[in-house]
Short mmCIF file of N, CA and C in Angstrom, two decimals:
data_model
loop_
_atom_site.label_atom_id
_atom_site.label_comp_id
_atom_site.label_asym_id
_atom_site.label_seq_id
_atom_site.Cartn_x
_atom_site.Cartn_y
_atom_site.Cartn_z
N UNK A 1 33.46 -65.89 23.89
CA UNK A 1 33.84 -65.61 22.53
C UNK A 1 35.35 -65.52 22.38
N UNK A 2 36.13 -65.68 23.48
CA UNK A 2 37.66 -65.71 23.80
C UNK A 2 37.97 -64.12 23.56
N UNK A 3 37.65 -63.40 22.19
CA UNK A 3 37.89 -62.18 22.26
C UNK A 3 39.61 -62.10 21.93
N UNK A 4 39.88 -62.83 21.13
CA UNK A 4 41.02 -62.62 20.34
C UNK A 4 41.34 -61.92 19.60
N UNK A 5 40.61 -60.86 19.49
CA UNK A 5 40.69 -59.69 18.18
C UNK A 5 40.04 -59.98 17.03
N UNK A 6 40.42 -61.74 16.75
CA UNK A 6 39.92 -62.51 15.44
C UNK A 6 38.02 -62.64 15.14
N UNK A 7 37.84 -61.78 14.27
CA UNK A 7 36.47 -61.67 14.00
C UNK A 7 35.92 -62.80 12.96
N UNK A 8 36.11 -63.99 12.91
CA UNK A 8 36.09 -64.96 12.31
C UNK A 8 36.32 -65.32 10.50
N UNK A 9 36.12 -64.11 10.14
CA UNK A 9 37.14 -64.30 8.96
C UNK A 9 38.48 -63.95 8.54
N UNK A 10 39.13 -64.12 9.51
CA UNK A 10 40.79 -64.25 9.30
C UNK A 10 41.43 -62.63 9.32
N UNK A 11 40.52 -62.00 10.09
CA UNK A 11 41.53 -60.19 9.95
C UNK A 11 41.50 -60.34 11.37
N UNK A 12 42.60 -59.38 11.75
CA UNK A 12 42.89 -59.23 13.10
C UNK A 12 43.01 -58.17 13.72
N UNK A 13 42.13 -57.61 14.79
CA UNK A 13 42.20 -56.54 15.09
C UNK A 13 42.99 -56.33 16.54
N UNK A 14 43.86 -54.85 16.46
CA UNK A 14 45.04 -54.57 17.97
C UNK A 14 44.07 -54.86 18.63
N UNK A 15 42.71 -54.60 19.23
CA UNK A 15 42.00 -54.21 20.16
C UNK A 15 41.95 -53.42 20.71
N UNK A 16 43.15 -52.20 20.65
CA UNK A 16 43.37 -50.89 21.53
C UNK A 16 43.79 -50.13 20.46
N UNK A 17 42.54 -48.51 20.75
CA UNK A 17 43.15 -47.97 20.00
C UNK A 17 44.08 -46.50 20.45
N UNK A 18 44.91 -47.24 21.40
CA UNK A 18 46.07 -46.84 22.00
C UNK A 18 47.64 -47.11 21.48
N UNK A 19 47.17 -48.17 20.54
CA UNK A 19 48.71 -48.48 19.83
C UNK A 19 48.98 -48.19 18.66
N UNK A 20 48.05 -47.13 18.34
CA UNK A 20 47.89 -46.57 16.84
C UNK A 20 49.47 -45.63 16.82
N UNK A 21 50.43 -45.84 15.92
CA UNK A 21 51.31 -45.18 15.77
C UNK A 21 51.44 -43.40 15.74
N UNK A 22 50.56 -42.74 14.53
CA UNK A 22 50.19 -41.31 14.74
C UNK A 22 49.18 -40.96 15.78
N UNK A 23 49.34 -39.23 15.75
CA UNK A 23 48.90 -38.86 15.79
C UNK A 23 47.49 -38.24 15.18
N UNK A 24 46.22 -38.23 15.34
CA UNK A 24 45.04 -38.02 14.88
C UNK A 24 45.48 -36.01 13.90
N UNK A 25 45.22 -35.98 12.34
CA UNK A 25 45.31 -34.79 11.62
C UNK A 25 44.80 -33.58 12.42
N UNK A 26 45.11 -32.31 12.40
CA UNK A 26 44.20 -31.53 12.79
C UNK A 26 43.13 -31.24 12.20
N UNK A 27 41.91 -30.47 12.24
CA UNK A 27 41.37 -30.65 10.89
C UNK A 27 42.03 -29.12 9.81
N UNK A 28 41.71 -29.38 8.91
CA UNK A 28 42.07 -28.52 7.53
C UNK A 28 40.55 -27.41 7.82
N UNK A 29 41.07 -25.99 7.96
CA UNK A 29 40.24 -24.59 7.79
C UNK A 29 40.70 -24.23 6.24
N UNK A 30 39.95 -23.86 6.02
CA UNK A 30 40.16 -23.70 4.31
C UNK A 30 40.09 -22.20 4.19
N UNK A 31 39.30 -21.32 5.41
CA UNK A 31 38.95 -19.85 5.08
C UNK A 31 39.69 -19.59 6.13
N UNK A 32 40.30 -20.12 7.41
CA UNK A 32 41.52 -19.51 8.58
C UNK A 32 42.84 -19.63 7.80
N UNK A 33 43.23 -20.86 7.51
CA UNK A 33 44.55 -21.04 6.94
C UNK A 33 44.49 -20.59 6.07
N UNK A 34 44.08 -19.88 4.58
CA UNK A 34 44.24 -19.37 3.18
C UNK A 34 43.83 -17.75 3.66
N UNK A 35 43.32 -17.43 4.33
CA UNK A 35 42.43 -16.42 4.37
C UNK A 35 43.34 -14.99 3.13
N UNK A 36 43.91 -14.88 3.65
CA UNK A 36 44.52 -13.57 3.12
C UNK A 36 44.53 -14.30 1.43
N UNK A 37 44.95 -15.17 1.09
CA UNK A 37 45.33 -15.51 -0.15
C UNK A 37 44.20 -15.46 -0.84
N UNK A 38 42.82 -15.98 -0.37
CA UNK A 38 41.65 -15.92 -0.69
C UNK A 38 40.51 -14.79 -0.41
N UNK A 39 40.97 -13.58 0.06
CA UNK A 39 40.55 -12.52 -0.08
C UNK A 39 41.64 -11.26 -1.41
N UNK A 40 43.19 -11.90 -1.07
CA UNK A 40 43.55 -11.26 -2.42
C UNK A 40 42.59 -11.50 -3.97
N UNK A 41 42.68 -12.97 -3.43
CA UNK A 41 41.64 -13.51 -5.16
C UNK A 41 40.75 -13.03 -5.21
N UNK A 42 39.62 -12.47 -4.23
CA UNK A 42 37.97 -11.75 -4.20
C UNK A 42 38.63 -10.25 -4.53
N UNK A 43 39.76 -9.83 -3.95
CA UNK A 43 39.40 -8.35 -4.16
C UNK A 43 39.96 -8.15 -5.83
N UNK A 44 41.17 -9.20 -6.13
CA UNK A 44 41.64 -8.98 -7.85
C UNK A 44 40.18 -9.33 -8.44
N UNK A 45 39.48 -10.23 -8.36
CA UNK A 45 38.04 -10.76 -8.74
C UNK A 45 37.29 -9.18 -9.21
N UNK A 46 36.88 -9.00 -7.83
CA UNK A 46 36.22 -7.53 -7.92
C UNK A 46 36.46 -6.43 -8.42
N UNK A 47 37.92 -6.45 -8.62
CA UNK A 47 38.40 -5.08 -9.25
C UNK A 47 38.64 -5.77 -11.33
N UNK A 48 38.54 -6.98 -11.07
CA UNK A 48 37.98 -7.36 -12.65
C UNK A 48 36.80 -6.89 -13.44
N UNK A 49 36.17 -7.26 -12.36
CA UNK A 49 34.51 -6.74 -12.69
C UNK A 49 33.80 -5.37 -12.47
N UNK A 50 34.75 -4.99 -11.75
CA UNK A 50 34.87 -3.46 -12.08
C UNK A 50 35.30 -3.14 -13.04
N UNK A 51 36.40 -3.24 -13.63
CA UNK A 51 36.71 -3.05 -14.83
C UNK A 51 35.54 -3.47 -15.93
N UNK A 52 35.44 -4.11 -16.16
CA UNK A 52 34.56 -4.79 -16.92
C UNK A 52 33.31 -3.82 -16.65
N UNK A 53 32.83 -3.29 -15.72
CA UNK A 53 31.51 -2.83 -15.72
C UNK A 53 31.84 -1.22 -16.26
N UNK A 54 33.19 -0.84 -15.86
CA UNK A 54 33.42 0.42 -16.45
C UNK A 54 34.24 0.58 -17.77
N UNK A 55 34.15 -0.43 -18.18
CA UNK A 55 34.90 -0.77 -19.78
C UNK A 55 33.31 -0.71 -20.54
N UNK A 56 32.10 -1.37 -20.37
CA UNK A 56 30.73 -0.80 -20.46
C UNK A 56 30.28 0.16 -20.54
N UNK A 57 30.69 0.69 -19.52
CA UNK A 57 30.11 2.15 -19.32
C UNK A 57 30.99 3.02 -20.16
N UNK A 58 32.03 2.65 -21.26
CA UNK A 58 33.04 3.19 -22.09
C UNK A 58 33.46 4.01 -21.34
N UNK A 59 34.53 3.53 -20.32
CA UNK A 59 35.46 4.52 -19.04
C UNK A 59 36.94 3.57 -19.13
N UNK A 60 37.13 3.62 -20.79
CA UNK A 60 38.49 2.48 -20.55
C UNK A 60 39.93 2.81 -19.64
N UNK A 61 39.75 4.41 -18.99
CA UNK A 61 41.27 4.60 -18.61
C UNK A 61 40.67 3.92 -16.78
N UNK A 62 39.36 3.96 -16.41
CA UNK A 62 39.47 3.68 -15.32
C UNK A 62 39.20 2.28 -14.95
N UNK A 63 38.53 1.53 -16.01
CA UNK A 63 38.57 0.30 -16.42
C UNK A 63 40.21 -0.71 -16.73
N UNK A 64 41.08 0.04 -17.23
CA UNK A 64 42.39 -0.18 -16.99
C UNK A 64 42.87 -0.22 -15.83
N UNK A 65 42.54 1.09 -15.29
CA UNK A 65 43.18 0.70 -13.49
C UNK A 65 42.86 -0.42 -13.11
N UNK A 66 41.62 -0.85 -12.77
CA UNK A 66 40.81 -1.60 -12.10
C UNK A 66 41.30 -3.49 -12.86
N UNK A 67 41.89 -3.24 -13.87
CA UNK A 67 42.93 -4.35 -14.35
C UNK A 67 44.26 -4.50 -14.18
N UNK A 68 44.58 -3.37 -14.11
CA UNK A 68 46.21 -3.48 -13.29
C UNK A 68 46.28 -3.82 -11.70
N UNK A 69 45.10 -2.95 -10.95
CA UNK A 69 44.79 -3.69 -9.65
C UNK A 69 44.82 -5.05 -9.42
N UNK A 70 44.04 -5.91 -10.32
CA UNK A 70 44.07 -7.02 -10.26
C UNK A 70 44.88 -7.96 -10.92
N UNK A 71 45.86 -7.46 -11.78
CA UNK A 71 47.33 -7.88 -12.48
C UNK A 71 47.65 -7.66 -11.08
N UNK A 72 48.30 -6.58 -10.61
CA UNK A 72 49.26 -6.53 -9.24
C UNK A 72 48.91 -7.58 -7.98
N UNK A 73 47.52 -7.53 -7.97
CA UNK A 73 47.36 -8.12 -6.61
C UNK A 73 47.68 -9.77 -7.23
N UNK A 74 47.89 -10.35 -8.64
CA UNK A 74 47.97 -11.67 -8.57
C UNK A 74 49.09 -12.14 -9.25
N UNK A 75 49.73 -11.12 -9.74
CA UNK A 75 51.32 -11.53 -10.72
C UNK A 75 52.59 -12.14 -9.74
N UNK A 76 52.54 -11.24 -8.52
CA UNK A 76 53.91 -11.51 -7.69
C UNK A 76 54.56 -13.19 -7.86
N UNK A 77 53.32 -13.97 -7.00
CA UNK A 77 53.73 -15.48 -7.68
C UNK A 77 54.21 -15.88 -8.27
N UNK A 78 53.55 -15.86 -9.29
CA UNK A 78 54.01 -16.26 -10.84
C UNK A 78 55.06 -15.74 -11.33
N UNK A 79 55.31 -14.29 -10.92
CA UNK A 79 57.21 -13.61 -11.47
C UNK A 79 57.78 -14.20 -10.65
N UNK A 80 57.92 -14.48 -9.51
CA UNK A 80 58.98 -14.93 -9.09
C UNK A 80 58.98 -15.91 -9.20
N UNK A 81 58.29 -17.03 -9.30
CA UNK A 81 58.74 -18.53 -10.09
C UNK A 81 59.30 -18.10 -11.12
N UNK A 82 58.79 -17.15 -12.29
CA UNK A 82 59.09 -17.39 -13.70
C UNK A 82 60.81 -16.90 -14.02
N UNK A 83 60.81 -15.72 -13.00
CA UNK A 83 62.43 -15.45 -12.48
C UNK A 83 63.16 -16.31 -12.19
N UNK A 84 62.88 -17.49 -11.08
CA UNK A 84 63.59 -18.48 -10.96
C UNK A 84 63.54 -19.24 -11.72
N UNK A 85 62.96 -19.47 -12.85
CA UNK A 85 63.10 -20.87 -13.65
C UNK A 85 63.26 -20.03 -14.72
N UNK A 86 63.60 -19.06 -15.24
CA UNK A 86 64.56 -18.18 -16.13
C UNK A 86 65.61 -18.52 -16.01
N UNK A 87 65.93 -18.01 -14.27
CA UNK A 87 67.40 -17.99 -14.26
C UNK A 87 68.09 -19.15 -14.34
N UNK A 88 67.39 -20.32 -14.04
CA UNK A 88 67.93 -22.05 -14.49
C UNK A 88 67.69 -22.04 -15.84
N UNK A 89 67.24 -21.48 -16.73
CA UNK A 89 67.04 -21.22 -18.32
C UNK A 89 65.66 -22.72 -18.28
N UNK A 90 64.93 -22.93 -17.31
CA UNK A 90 63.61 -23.35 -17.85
C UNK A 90 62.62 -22.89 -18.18
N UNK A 91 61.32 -23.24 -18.69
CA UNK A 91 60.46 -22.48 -19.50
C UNK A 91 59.29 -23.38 -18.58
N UNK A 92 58.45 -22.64 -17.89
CA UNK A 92 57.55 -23.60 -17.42
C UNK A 92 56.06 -22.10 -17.40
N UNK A 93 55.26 -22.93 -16.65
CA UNK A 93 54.16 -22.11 -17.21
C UNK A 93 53.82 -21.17 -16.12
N UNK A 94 54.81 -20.88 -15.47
CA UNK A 94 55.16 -19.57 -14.89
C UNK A 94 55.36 -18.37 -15.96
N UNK A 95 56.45 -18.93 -16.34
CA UNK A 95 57.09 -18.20 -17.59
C UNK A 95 56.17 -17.59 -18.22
N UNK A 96 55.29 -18.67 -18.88
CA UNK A 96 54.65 -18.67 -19.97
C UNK A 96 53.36 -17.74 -19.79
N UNK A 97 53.14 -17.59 -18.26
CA UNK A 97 51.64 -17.14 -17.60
C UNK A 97 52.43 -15.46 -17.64
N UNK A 98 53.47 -15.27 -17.21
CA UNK A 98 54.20 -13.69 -17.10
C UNK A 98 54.24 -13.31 -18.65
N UNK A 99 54.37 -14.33 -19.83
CA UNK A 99 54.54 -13.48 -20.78
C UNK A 99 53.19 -13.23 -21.48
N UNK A 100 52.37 -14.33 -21.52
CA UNK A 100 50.71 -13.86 -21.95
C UNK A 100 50.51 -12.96 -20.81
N UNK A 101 50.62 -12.19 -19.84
CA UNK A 101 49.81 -11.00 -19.24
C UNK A 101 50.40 -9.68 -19.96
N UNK A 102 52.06 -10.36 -19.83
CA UNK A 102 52.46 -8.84 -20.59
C UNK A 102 52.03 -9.13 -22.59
N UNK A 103 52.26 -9.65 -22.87
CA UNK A 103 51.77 -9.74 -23.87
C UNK A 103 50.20 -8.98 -24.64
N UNK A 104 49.51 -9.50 -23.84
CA UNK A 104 48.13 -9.24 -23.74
C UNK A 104 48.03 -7.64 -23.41
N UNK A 105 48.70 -7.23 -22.49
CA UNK A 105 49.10 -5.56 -21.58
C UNK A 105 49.60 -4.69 -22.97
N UNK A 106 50.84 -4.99 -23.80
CA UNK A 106 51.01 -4.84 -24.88
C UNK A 106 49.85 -5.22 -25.95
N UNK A 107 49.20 -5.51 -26.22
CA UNK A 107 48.02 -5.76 -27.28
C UNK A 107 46.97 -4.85 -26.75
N UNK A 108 46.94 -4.17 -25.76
CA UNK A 108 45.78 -3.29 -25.26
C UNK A 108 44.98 -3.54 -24.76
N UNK A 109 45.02 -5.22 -24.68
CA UNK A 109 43.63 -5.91 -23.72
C UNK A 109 43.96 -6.66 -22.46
N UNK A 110 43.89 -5.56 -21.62
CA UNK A 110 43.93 -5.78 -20.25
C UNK A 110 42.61 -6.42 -18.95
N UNK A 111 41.87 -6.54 -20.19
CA UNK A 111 40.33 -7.34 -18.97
C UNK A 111 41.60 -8.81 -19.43
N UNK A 112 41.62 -9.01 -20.43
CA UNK A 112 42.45 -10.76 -20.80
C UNK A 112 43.55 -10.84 -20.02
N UNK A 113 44.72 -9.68 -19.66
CA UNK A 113 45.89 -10.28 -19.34
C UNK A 113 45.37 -10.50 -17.42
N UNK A 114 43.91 -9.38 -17.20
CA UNK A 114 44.01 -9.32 -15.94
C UNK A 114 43.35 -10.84 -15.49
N UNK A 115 42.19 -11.55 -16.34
CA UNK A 115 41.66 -12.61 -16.16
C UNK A 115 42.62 -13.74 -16.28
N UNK A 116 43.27 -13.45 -17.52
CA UNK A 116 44.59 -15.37 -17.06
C UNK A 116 45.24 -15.39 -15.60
N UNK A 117 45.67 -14.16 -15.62
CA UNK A 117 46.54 -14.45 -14.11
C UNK A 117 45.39 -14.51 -13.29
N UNK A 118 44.87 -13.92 -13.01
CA UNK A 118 43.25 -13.97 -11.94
C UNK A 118 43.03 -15.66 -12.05
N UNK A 119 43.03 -16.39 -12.96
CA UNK A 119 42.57 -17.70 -13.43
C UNK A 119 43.52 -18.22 -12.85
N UNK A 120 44.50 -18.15 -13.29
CA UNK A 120 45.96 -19.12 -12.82
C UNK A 120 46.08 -19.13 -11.55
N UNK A 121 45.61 -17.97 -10.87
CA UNK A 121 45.91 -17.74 -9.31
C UNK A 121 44.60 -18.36 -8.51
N UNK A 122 43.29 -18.61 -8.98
CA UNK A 122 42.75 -19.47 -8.55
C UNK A 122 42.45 -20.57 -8.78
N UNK A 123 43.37 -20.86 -10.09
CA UNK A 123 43.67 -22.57 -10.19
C UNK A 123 45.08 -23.05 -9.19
N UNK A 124 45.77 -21.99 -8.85
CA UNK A 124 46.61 -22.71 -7.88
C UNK A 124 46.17 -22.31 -6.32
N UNK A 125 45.46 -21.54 -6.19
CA UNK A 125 44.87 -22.12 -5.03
C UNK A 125 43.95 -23.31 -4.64
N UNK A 126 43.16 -24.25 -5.44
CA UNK A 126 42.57 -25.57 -5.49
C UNK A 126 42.91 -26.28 -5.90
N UNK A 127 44.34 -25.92 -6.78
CA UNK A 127 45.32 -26.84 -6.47
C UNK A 127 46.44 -27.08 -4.92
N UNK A 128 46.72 -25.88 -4.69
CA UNK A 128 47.18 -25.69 -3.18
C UNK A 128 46.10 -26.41 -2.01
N UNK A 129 44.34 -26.18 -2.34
CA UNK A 129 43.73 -26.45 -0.71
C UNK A 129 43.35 -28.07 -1.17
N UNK A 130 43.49 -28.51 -2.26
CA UNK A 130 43.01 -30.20 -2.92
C UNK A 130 44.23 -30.98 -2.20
N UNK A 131 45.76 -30.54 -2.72
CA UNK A 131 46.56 -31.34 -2.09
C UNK A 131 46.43 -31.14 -0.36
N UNK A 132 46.14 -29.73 0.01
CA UNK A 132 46.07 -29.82 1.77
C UNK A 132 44.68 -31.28 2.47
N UNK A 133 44.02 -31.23 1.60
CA UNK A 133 42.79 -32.38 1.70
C UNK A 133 43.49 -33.37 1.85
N UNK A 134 43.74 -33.43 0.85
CA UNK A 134 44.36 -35.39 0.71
C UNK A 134 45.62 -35.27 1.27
N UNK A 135 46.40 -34.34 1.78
CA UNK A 135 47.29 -34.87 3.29
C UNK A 135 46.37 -34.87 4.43
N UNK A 136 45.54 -34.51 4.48
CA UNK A 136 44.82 -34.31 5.82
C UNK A 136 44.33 -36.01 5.78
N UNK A 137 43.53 -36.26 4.36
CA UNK A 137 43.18 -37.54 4.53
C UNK A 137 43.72 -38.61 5.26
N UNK A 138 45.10 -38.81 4.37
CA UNK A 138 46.45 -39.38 4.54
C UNK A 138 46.49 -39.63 6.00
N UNK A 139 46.68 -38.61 6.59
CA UNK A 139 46.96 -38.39 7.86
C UNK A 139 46.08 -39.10 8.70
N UNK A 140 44.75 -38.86 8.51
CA UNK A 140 43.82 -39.74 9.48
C UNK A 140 43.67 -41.06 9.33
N UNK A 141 44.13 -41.31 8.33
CA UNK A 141 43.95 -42.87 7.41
C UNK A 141 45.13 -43.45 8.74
N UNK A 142 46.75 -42.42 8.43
CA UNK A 142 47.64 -43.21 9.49
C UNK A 142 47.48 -43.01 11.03
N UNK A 143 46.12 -42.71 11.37
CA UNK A 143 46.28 -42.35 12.98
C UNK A 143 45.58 -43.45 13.37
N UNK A 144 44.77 -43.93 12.36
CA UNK A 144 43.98 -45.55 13.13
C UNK A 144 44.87 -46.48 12.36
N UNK A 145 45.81 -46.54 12.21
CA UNK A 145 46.63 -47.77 11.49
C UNK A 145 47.50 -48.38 12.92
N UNK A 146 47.42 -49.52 13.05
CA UNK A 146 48.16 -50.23 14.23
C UNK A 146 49.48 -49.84 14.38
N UNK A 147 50.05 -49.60 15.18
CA UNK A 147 51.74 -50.05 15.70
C UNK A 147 52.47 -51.46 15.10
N UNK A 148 51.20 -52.32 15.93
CA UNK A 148 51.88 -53.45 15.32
C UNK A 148 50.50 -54.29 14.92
N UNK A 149 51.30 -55.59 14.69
CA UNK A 149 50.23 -56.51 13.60
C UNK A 149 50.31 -58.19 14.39
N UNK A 150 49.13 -59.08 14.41
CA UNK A 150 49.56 -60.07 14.93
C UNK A 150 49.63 -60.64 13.54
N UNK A 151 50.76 -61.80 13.38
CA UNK A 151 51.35 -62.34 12.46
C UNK A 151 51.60 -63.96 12.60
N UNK A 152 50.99 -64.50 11.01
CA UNK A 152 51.32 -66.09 11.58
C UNK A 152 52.11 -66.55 10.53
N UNK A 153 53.71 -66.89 11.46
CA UNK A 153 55.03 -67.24 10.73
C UNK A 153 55.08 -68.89 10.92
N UNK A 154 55.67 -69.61 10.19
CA UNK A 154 55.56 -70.71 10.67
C UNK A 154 54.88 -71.50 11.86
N UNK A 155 53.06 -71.54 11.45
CA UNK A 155 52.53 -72.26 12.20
C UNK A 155 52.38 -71.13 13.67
N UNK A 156 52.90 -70.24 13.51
CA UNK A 156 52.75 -69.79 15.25
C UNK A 156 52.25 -68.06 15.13
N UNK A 157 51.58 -67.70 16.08
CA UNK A 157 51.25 -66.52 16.15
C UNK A 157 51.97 -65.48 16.93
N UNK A 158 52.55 -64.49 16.43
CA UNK A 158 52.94 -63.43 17.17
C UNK A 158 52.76 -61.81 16.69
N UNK A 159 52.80 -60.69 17.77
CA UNK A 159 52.66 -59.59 17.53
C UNK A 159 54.34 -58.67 16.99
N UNK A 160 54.01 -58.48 16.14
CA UNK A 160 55.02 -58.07 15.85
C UNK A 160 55.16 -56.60 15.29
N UNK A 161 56.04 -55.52 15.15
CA UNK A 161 55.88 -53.81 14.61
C UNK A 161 55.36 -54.15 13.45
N UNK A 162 54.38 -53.41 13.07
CA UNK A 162 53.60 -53.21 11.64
C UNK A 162 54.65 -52.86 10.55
N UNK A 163 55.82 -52.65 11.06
CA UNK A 163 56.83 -52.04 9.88
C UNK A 163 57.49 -53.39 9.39
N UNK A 164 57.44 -54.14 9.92
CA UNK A 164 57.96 -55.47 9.87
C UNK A 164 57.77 -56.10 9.26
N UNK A 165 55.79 -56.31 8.93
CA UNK A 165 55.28 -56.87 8.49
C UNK A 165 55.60 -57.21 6.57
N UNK A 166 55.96 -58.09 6.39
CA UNK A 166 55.97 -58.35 4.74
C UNK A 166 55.22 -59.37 3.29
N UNK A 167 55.22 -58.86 2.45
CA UNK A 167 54.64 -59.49 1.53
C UNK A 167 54.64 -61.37 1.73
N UNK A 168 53.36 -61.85 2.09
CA UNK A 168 53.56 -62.98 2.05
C UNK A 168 52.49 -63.44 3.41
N UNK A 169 52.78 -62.58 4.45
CA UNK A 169 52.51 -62.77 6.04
C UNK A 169 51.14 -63.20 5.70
N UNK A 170 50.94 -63.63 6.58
CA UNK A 170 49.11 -63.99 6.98
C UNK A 170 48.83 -63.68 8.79
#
């Protein structure tokens, strides 16, 4: 079969997958690597719904705590972006997330200011572990990608660095 790499419709394979340029991704832990960040979010979570169960039970001063708990455990973030893009005089939705909590804190309804940030803080964590995915992807995609490429330049075949390779090649 000669065993040219060439699988008869015109793609070409290194044959070794020893000349793969990367390294193989590690894999992505989603509950080792986040852990702490994702137990802050369960315990602000829980101390929401505490609130909430003792805002029911008409216990609003301890129902308040149990919303400032979970304001504290999820604001830090978000102020200090919203600090830094103050102090450049931008307005981004840092900003905008620090002033609906206090806002809301001022209006007396603290299950709301404690749930946006609670929200915001676990929309940027699946936004944080979505992009860790698709580098991980990325990554494995470039660990089986060749070094180099065989290439046919004028009539002749040669191996040449995959970086080399350009629009046009066959």
């Amino acid at each position: 079969d000669g065993n040219d790499g060439n699988d008869g419709n015109g793609d070409a394979c290194c044959g070794s997958c020893e000349t793969h340029s990367v390294a193989p991704a590690r894999p992505v832990s989603v509950f080792k690597d986040h852990a702490r960040d994702l137990v802050r979010l369960a315990v602000a979570g829980s101390a929401i719904g505490l609130g909430a169960l003792l805002s029911w039970f008409e216990r609003p001063d301890a129902a308040l705590a149990g919303y400032l708990v979970a304001i504290a455990l999820c604001i830090a973030e978000p102020a200090r972006r919203a600090w830094t893009s103050v102090r450049r005089r931008v307005l981004d939705i840092n900003v905008l997330m620090v002033i609906a909590v206090a806002g809301a804190l001022a209006l007396g309804e603290g299950f709301e200011a404690a749930t946006v940030i609670w929200l915001f803080g676990v929309a940027q964590q699946l936004e944080l572990l979505s992009m860790e995915r698709a580098r991980h992807a990325i990554r494995s995609l470039m660990a089986v990608a060749p070094a180099t490429a065989l290439v046919r330049r004028n009539g002749m075949e040669r191996q040449i660095p995959a970086s080399e390779v350009v629009i046009g090649d066959v």
